[in-house]
Tab-separated table of N, CA and C in Angstrom:
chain	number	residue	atom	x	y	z
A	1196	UNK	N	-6.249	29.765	-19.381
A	1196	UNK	CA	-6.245	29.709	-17.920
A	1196	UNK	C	-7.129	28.558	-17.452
A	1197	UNK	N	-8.015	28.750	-18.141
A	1197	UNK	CA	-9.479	27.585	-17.621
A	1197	UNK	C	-8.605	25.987	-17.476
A	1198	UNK	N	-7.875	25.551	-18.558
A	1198	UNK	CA	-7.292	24.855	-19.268
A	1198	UNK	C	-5.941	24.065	-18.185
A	1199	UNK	N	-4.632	25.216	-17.960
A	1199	UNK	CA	-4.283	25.162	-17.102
A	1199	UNK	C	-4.982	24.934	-15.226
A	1200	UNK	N	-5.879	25.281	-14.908
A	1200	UNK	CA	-6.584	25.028	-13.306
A	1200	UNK	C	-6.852	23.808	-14.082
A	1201	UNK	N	-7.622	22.749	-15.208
A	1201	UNK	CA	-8.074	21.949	-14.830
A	1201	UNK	C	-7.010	21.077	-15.089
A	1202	UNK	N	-5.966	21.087	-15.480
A	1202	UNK	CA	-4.635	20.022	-15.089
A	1202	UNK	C	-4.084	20.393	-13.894
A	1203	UNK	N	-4.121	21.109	-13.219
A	1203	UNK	CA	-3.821	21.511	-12.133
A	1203	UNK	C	-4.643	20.355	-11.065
A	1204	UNK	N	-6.066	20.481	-11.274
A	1204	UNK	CA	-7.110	19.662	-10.454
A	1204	UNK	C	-6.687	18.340	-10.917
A	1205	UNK	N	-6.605	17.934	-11.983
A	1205	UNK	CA	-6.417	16.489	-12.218
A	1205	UNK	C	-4.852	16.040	-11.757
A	1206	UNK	N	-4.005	16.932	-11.447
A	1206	UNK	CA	-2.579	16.611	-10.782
A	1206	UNK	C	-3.324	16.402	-9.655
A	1207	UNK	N	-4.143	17.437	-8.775
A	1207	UNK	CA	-4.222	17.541	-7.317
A	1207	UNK	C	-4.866	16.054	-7.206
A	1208	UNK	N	-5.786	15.502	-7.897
A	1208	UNK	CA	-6.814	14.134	-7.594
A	1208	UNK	C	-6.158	12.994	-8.239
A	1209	UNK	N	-4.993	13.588	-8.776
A	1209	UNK	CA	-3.566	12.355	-8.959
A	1209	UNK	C	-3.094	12.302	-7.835
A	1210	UNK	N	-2.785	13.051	-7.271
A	1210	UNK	CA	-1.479	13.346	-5.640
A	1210	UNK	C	-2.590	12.358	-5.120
A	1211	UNK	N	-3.421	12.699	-4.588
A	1211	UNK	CA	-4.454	12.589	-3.831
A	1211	UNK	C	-5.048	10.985	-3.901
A	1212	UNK	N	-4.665	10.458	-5.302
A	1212	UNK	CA	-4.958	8.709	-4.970
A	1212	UNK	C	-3.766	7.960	-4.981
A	1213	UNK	N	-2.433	9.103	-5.438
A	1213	UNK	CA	-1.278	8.440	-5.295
A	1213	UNK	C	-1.035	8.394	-3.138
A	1214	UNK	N	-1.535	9.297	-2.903
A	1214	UNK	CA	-1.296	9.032	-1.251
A	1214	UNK	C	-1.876	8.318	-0.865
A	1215	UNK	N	-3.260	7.940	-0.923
A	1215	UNK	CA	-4.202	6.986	-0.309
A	1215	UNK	C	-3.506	5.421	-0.727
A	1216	UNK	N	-2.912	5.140	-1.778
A	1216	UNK	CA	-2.106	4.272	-2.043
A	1216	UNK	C	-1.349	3.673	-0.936
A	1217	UNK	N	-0.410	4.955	-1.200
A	1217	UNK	CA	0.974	4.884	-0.770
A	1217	UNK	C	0.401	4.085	1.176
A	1218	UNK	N	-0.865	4.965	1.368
A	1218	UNK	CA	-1.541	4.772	3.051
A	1218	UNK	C	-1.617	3.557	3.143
A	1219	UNK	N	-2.824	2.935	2.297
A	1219	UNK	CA	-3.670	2.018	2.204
A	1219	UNK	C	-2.503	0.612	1.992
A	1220	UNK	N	-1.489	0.873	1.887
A	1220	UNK	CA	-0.488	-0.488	1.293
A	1220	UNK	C	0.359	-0.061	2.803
A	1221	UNK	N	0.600	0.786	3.590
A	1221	UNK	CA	0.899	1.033	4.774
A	1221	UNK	C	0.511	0.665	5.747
A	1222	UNK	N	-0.826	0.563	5.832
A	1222	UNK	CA	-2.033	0.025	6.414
A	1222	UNK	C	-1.854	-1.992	6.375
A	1223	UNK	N	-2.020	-1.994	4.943
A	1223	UNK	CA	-2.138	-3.921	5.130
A	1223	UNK	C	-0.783	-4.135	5.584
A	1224	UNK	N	0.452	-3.541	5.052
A	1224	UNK	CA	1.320	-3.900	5.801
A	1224	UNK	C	1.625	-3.955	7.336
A	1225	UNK	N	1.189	-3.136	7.778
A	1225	UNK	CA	0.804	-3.128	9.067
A	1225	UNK	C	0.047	-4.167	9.867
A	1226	UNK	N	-0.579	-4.586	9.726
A	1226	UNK	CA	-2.349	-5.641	9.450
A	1226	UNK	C	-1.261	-7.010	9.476
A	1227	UNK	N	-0.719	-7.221	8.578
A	1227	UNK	CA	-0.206	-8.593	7.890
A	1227	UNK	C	0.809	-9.061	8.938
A	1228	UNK	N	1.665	-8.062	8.471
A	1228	UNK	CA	3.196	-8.357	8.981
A	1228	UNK	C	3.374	-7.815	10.476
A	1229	UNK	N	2.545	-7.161	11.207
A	1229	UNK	CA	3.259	-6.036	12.367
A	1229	UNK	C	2.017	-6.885	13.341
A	1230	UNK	N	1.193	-7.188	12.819
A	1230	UNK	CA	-0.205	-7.445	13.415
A	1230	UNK	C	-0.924	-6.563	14.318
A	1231	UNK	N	-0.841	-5.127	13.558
A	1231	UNK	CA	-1.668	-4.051	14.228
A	1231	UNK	C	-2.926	-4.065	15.139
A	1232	UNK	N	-2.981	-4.078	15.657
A	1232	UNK	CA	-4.219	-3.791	16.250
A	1232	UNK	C	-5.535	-3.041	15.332
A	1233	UNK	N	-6.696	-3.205	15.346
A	1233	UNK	CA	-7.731	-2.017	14.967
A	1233	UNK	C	-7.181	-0.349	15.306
A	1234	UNK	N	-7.374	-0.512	16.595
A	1234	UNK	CA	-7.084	0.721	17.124
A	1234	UNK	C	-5.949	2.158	16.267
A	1235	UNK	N	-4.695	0.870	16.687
A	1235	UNK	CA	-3.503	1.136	15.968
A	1235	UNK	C	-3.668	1.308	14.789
A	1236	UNK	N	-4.188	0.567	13.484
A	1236	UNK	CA	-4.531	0.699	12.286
A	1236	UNK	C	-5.073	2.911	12.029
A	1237	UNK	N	-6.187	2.743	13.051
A	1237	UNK	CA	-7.357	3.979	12.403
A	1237	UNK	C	-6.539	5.028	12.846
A	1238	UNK	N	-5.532	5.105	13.888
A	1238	UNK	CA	-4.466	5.922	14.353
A	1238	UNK	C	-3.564	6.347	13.282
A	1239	UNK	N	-2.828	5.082	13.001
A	1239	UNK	CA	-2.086	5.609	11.737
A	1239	UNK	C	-2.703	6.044	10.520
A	1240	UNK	N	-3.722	5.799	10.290
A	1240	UNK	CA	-4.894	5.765	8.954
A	1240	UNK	C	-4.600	7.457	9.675
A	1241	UNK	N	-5.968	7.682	10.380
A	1241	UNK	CA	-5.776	9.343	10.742
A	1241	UNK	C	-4.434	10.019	10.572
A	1242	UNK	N	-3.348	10.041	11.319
A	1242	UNK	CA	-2.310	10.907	11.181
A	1242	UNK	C	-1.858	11.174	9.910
A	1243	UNK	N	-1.690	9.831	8.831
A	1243	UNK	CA	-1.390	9.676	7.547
A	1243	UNK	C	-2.016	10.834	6.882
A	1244	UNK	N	-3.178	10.507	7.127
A	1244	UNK	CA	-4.153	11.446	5.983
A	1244	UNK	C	-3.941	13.196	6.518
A	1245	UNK	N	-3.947	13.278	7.786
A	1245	UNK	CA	-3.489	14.717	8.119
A	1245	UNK	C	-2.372	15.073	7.397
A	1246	UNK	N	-1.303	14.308	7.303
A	1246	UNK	CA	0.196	14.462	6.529
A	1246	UNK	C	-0.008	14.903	5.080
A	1247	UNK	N	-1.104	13.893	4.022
A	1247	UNK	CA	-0.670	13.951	2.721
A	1247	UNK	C	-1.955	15.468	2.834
A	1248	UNK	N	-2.865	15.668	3.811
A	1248	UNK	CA	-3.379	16.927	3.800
A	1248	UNK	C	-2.390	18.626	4.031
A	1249	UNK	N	-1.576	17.766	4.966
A	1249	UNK	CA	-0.262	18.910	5.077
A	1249	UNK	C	0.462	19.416	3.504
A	1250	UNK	N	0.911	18.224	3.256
A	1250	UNK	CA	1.674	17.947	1.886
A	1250	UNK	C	0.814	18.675	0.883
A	1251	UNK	N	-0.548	18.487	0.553
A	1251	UNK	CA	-1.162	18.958	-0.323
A	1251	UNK	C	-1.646	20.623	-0.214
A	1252	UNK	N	-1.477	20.785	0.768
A	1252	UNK	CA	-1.569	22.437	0.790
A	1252	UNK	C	-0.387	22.912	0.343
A	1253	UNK	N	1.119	22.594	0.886
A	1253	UNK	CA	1.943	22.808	0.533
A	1253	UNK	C	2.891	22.387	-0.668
A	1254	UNK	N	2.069	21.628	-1.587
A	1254	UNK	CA	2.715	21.253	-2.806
A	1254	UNK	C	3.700	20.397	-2.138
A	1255	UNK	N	3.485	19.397	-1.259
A	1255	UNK	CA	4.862	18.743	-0.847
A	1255	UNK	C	4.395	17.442	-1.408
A	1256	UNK	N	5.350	16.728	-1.540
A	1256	UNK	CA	5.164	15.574	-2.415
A	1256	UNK	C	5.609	14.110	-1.104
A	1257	UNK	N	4.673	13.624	-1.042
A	1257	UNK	CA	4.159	12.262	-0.263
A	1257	UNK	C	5.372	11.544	0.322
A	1258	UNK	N	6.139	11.042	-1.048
A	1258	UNK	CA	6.539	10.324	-1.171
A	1258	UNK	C	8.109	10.499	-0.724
A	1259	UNK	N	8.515	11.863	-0.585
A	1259	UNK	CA	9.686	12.332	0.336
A	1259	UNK	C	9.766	12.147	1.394
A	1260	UNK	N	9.020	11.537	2.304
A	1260	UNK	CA	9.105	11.023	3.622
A	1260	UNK	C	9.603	9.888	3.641
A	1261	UNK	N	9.264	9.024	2.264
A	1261	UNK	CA	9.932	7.518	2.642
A	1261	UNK	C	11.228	6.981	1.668
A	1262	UNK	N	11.501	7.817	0.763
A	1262	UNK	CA	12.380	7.287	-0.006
A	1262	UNK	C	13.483	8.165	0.024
């Protein structure tokens, strides 16, 4: 059991830098190409992270929103 929870945790802090990724490359794209504003940037930064927080309670996987 011990064994199983701690691949469990190391999936969850996999999900968890696979989203900040997925954000953070959302983000410069934004920045680069869209020419976000600051404002606009920490807006989407916030909502994002509420989402992959949604996702992660619910075992939902990130990356079904965009592909």
């Amino acid at each position: 059991i011990k064994e199983l929870y701690m691949s469990l945790e190391v999936l969850n802090n996999s999900r968890k830098n696979n989203d900040m990724l997925y954000i953070e490359n959302f983000l410069e794209m934004m920045a680069a190409e869209k020419g976000a504003s600051k404002n606009t940037l920490i807006s989407y930064r916030t909502d994002l992270l509420d989402l992959a927080a949604y996702n992660q309670k619910y075992n939902l996987a990130f990356v079904k929103y965009f592909f």
